[in-house]
Tab-separated table of N, CA and C in Angstrom:
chain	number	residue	atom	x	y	z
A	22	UNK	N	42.776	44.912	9.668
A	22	UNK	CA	42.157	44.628	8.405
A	22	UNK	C	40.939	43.734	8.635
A	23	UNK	N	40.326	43.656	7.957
A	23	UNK	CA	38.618	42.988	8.267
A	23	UNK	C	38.122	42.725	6.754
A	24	UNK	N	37.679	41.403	7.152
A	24	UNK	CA	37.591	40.384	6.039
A	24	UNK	C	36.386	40.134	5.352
A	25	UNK	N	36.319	39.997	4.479
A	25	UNK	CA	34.360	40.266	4.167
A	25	UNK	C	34.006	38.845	3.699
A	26	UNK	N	34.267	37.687	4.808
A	26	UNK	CA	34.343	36.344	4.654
A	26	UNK	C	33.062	36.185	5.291
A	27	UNK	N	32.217	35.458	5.329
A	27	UNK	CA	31.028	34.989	5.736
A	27	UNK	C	30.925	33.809	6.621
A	28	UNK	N	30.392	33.405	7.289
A	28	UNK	CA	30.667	32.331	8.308
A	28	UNK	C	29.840	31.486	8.265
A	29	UNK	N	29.260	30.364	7.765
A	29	UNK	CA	28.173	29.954	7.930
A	29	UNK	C	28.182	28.617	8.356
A	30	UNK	N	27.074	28.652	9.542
A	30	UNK	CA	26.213	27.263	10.712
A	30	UNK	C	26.200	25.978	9.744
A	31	UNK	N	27.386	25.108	9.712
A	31	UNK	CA	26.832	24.052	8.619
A	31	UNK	C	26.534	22.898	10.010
A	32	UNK	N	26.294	23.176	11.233
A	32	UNK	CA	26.179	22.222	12.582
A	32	UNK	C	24.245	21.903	12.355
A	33	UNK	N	23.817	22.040	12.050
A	33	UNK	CA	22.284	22.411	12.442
A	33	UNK	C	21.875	21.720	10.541
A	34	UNK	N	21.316	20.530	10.568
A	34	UNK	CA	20.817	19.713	9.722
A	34	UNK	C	19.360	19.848	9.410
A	35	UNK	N	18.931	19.940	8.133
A	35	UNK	CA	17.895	20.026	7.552
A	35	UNK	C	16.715	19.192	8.247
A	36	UNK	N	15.521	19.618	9.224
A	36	UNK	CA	14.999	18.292	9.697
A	36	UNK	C	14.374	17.294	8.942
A	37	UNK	N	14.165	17.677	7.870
A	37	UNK	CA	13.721	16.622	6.730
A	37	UNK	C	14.796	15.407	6.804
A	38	UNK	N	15.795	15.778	6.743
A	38	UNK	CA	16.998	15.068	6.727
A	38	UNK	C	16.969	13.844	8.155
A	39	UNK	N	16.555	14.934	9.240
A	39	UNK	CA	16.837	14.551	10.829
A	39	UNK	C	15.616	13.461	10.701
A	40	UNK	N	14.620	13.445	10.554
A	40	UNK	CA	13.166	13.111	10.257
A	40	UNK	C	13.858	11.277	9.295
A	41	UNK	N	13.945	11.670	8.549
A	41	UNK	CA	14.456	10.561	7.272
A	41	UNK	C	15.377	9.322	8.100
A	42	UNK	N	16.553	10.091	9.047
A	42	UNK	CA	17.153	9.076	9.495
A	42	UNK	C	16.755	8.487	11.149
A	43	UNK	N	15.701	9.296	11.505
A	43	UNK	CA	14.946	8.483	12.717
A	43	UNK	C	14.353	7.395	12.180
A	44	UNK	N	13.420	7.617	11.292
A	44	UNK	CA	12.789	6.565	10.311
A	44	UNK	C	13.651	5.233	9.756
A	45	UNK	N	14.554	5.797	9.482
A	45	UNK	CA	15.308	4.869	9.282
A	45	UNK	C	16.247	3.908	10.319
A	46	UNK	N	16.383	4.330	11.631
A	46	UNK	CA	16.843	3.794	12.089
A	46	UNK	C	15.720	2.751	13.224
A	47	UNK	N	14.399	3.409	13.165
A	47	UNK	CA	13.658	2.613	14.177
A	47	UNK	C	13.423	1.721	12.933
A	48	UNK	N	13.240	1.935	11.799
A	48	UNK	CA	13.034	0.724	10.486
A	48	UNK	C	13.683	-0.631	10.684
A	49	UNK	N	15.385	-0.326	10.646
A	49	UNK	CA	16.462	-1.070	10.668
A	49	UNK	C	16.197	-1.806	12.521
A	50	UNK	N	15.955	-1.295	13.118
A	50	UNK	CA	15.354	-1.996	14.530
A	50	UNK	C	14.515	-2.469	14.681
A	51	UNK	N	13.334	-2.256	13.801
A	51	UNK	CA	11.898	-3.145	13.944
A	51	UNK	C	12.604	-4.263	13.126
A	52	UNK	N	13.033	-4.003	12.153
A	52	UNK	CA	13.426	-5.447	11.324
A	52	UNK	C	14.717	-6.465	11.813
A	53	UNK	N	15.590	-5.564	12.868
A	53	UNK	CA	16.407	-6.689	13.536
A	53	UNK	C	15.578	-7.726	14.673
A	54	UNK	N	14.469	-6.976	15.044
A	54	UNK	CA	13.694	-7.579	16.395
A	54	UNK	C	12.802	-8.345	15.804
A	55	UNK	N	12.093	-8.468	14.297
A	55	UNK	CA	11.178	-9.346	14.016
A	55	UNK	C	13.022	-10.477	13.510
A	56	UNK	N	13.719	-10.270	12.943
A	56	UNK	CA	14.436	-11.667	12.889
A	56	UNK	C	14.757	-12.693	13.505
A	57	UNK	N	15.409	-11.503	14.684
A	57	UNK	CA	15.486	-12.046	15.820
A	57	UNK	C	14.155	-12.714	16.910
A	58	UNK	N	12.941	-12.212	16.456
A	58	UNK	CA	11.789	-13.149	17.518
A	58	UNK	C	11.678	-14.247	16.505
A	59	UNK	N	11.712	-14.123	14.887
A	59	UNK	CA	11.469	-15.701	14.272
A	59	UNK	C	12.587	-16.439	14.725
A	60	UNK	N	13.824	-16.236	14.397
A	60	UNK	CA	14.787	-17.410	14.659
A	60	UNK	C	14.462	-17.647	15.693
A	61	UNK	N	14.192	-16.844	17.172
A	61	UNK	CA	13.801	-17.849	18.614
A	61	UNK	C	12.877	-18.686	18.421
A	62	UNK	N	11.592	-18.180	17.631
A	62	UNK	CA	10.235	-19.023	17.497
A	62	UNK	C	10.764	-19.987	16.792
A	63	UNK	N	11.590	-20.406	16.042
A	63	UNK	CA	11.923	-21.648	15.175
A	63	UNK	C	12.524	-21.985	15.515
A	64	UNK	N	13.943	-21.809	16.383
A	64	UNK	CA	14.909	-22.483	16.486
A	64	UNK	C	14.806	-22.672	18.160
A	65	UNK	N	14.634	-21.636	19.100
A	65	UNK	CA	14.661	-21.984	20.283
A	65	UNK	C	13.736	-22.480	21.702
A	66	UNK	N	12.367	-21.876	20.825
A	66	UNK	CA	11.279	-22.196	21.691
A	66	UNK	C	10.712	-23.660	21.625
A	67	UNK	N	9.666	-23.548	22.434
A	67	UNK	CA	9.447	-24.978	22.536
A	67	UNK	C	7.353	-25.100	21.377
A	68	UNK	N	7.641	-24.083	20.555
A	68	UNK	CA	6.700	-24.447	20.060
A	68	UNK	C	6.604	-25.221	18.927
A	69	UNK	N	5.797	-25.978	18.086
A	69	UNK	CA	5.377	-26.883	16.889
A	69	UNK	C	6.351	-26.373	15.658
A	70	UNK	N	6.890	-27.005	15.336
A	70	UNK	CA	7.952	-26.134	13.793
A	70	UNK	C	6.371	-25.855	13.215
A	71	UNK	N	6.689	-24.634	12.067
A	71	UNK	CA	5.695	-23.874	11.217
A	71	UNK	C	6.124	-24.733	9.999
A	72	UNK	N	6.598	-25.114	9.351
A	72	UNK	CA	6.527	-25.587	8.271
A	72	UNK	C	5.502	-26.980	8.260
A	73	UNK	N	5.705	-27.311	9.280
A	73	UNK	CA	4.556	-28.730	9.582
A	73	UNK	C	3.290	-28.036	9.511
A	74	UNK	N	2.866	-27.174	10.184
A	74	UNK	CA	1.653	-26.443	10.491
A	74	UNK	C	1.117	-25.455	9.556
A	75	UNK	N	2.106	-25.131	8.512
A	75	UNK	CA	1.474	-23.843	7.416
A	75	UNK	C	1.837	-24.412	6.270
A	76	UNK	N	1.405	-23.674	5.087
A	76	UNK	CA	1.409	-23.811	4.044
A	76	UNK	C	1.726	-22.189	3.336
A	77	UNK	N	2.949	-22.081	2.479
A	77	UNK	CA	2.358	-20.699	1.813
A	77	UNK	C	1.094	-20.676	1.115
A	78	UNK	N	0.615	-19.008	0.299
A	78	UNK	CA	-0.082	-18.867	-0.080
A	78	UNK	C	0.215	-17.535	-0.588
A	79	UNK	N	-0.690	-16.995	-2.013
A	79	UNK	CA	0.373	-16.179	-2.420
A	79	UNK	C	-0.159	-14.274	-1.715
A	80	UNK	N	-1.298	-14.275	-0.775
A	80	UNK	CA	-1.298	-13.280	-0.333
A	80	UNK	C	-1.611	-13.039	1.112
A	81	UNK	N	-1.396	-14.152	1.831
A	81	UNK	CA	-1.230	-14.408	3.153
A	81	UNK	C	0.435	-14.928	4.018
A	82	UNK	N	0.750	-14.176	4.863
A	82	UNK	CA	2.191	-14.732	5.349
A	82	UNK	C	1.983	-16.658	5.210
A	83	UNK	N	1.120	-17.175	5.392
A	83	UNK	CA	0.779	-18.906	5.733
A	83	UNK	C	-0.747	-19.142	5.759
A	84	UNK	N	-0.985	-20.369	5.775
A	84	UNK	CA	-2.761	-20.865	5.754
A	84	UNK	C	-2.168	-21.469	6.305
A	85	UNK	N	-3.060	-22.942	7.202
A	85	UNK	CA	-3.226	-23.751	8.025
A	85	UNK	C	-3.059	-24.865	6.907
A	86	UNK	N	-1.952	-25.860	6.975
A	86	UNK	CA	-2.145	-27.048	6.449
A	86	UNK	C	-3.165	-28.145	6.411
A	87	UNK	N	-4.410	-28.391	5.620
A	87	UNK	CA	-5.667	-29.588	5.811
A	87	UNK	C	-4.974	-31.039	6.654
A	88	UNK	N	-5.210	-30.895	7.382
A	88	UNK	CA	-4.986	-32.633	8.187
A	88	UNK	C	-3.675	-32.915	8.898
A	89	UNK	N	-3.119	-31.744	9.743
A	89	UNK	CA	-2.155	-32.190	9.930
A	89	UNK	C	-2.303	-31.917	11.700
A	90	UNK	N	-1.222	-32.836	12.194
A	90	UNK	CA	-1.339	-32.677	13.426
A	90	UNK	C	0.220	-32.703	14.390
A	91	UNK	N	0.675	-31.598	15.316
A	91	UNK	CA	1.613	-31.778	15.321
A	91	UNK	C	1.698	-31.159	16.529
A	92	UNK	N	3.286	-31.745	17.437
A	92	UNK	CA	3.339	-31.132	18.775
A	92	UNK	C	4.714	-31.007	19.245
A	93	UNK	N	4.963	-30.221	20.433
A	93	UNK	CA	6.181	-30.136	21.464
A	93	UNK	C	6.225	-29.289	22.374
A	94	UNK	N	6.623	-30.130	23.367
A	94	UNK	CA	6.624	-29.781	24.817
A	94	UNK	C	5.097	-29.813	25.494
A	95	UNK	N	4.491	-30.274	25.219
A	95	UNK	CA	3.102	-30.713	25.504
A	95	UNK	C	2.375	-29.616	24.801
A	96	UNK	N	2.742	-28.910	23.706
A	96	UNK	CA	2.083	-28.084	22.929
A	96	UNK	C	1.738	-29.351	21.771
A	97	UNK	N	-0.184	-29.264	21.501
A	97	UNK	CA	-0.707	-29.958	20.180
A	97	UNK	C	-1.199	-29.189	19.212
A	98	UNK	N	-1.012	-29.114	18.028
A	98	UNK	CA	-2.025	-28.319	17.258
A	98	UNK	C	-2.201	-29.469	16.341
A	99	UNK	N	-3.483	-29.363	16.053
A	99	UNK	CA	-4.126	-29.950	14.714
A	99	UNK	C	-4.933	-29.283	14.137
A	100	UNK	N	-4.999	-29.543	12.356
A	100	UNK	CA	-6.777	-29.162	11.783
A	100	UNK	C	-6.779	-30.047	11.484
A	101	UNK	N	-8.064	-30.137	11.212
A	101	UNK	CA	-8.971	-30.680	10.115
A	101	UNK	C	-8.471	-30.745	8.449
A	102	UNK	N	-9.513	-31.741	8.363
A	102	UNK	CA	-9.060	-31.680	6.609
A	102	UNK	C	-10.005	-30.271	5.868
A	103	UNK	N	-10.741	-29.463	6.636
A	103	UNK	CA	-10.604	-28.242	5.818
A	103	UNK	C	-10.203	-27.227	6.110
A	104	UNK	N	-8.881	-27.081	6.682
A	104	UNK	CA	-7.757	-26.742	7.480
A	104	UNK	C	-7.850	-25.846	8.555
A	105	UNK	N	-9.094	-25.767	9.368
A	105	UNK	CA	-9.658	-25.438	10.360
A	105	UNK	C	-8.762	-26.183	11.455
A	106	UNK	N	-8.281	-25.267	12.673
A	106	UNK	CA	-7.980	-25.650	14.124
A	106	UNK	C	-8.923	-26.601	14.955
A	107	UNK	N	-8.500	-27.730	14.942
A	107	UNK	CA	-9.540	-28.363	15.742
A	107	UNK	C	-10.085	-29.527	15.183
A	108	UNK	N	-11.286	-30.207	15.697
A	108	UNK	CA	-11.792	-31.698	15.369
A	108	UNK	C	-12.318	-31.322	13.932
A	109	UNK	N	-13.165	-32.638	13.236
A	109	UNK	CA	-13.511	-32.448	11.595
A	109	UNK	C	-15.125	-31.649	12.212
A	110	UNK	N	-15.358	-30.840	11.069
A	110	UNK	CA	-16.444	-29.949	11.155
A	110	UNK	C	-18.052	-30.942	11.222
A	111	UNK	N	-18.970	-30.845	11.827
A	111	UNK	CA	-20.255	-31.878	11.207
A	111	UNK	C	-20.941	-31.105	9.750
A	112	UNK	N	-21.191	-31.968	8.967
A	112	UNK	CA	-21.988	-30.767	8.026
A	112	UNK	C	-23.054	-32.115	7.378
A	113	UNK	N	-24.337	-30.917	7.476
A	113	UNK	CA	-24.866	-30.208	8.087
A	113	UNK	C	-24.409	-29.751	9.786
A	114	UNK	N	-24.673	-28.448	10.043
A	114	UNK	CA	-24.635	-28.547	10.893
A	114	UNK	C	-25.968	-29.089	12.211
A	115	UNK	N	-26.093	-29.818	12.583
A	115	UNK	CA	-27.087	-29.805	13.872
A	115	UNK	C	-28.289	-29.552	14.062
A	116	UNK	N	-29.677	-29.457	14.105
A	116	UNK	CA	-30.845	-28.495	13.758
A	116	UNK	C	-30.479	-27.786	15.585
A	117	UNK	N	-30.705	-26.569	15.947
A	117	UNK	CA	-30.292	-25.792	17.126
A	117	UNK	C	-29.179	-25.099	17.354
A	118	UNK	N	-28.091	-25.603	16.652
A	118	UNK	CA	-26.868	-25.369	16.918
A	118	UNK	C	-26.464	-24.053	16.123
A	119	UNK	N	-25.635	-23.079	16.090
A	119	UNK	CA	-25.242	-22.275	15.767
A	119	UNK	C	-23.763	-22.225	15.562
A	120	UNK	N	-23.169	-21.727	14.345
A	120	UNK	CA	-21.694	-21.635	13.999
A	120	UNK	C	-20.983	-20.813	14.230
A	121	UNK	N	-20.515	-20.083	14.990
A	121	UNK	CA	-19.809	-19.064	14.835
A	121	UNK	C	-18.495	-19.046	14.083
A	122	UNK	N	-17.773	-17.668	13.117
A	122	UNK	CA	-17.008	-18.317	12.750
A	122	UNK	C	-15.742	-16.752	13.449
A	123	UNK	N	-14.415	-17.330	13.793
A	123	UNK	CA	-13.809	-16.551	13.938
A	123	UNK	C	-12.254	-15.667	12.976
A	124	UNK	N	-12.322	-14.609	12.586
A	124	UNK	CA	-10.982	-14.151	11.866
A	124	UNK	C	-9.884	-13.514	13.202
A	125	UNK	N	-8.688	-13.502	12.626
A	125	UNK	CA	-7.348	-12.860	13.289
A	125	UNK	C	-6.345	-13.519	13.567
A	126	UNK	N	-5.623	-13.134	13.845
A	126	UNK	CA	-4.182	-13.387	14.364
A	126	UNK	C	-3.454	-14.164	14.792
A	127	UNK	N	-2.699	-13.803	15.897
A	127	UNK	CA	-2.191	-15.031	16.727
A	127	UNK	C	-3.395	-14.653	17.966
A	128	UNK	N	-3.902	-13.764	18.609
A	128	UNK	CA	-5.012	-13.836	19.411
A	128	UNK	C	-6.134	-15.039	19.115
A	129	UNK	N	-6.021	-15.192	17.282
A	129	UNK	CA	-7.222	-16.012	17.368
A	129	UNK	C	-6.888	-17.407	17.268
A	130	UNK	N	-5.813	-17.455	16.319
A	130	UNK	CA	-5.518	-18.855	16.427
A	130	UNK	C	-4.120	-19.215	17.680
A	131	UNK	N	-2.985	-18.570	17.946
A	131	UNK	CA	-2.162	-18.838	18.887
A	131	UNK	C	-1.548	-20.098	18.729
A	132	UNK	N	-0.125	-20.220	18.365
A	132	UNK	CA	0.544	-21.591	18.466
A	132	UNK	C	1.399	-21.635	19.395
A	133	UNK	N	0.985	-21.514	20.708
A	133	UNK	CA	1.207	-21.705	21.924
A	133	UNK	C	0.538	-22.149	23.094
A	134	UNK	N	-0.681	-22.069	22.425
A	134	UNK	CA	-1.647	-22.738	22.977
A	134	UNK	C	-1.768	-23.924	22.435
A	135	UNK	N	-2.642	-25.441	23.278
A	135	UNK	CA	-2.198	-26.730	22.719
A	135	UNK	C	-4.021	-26.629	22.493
A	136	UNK	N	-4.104	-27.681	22.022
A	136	UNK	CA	-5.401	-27.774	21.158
A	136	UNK	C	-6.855	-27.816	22.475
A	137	UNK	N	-6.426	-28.537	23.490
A	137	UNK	CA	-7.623	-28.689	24.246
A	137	UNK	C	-7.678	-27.148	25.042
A	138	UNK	N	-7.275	-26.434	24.688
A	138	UNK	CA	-7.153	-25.082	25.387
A	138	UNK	C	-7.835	-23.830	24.932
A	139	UNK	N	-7.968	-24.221	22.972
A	139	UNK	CA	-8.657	-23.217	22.587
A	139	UNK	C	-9.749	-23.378	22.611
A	140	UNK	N	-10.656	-22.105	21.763
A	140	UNK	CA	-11.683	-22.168	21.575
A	140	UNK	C	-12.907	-23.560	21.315
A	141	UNK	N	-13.674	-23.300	22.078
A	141	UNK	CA	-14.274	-24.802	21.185
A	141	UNK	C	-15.020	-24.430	20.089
């Protein structure tokens, strides 16, 4: 006797589906590895606590706190009181002299670097 039952591949997943949960799982891994590098940066390394050194702001992760100066493990950071990295600004500037000014990251500012190290 022979059955007019149909058999059907339910092994083999929609790749939309397959697609959705790669995404999701390198998601759930980028976000365990950024927790896990802040709690080291705050709790285990030997750099400056961030709360001394930043300030929120409401569309930047932090700004630079005006006038503060702070250190560990022979790491220094300071700004200025116009919350610039580094000594107080001259203003005017200089007649000859030229300003450059720099934007970015931790490349530009770096709190691992101690103050006589960066940029001048």
């Amino acid at each position: 006797m022979q059955s007019d039952a149909t058999i059907t591949d339910t092994s083999s997943k929609s790749p939309i589906r397959s697609i959705a949960l790669i995404v999701f799982v390198v998601f759930i891994n980028l976000l365990l590895f950024e927790g896990l590098s802040q709690a080291y940066l705050r709790f285990v390394s030997n750099m400056p606590n961030y709360d001394l050194l930043f300030q929120t702001h409401p569309f930047l992760a932090g700004v630079p706190k005006p006038g503060i100066s702070a250190g560990r493990s022979g790491i220094r950071i300071s700004h200025n009181t116009s919350g610039f990295r580094g000594a107080e600004i001259k203003d005017p500037e200089p007649p000859g002299n030229i300003r450059i000014v720099t934007i970015g990251g931790s490349s530009t500012y770096c709190v691992s670097v101690t103050d006589s190290a960066t940029w001048p």
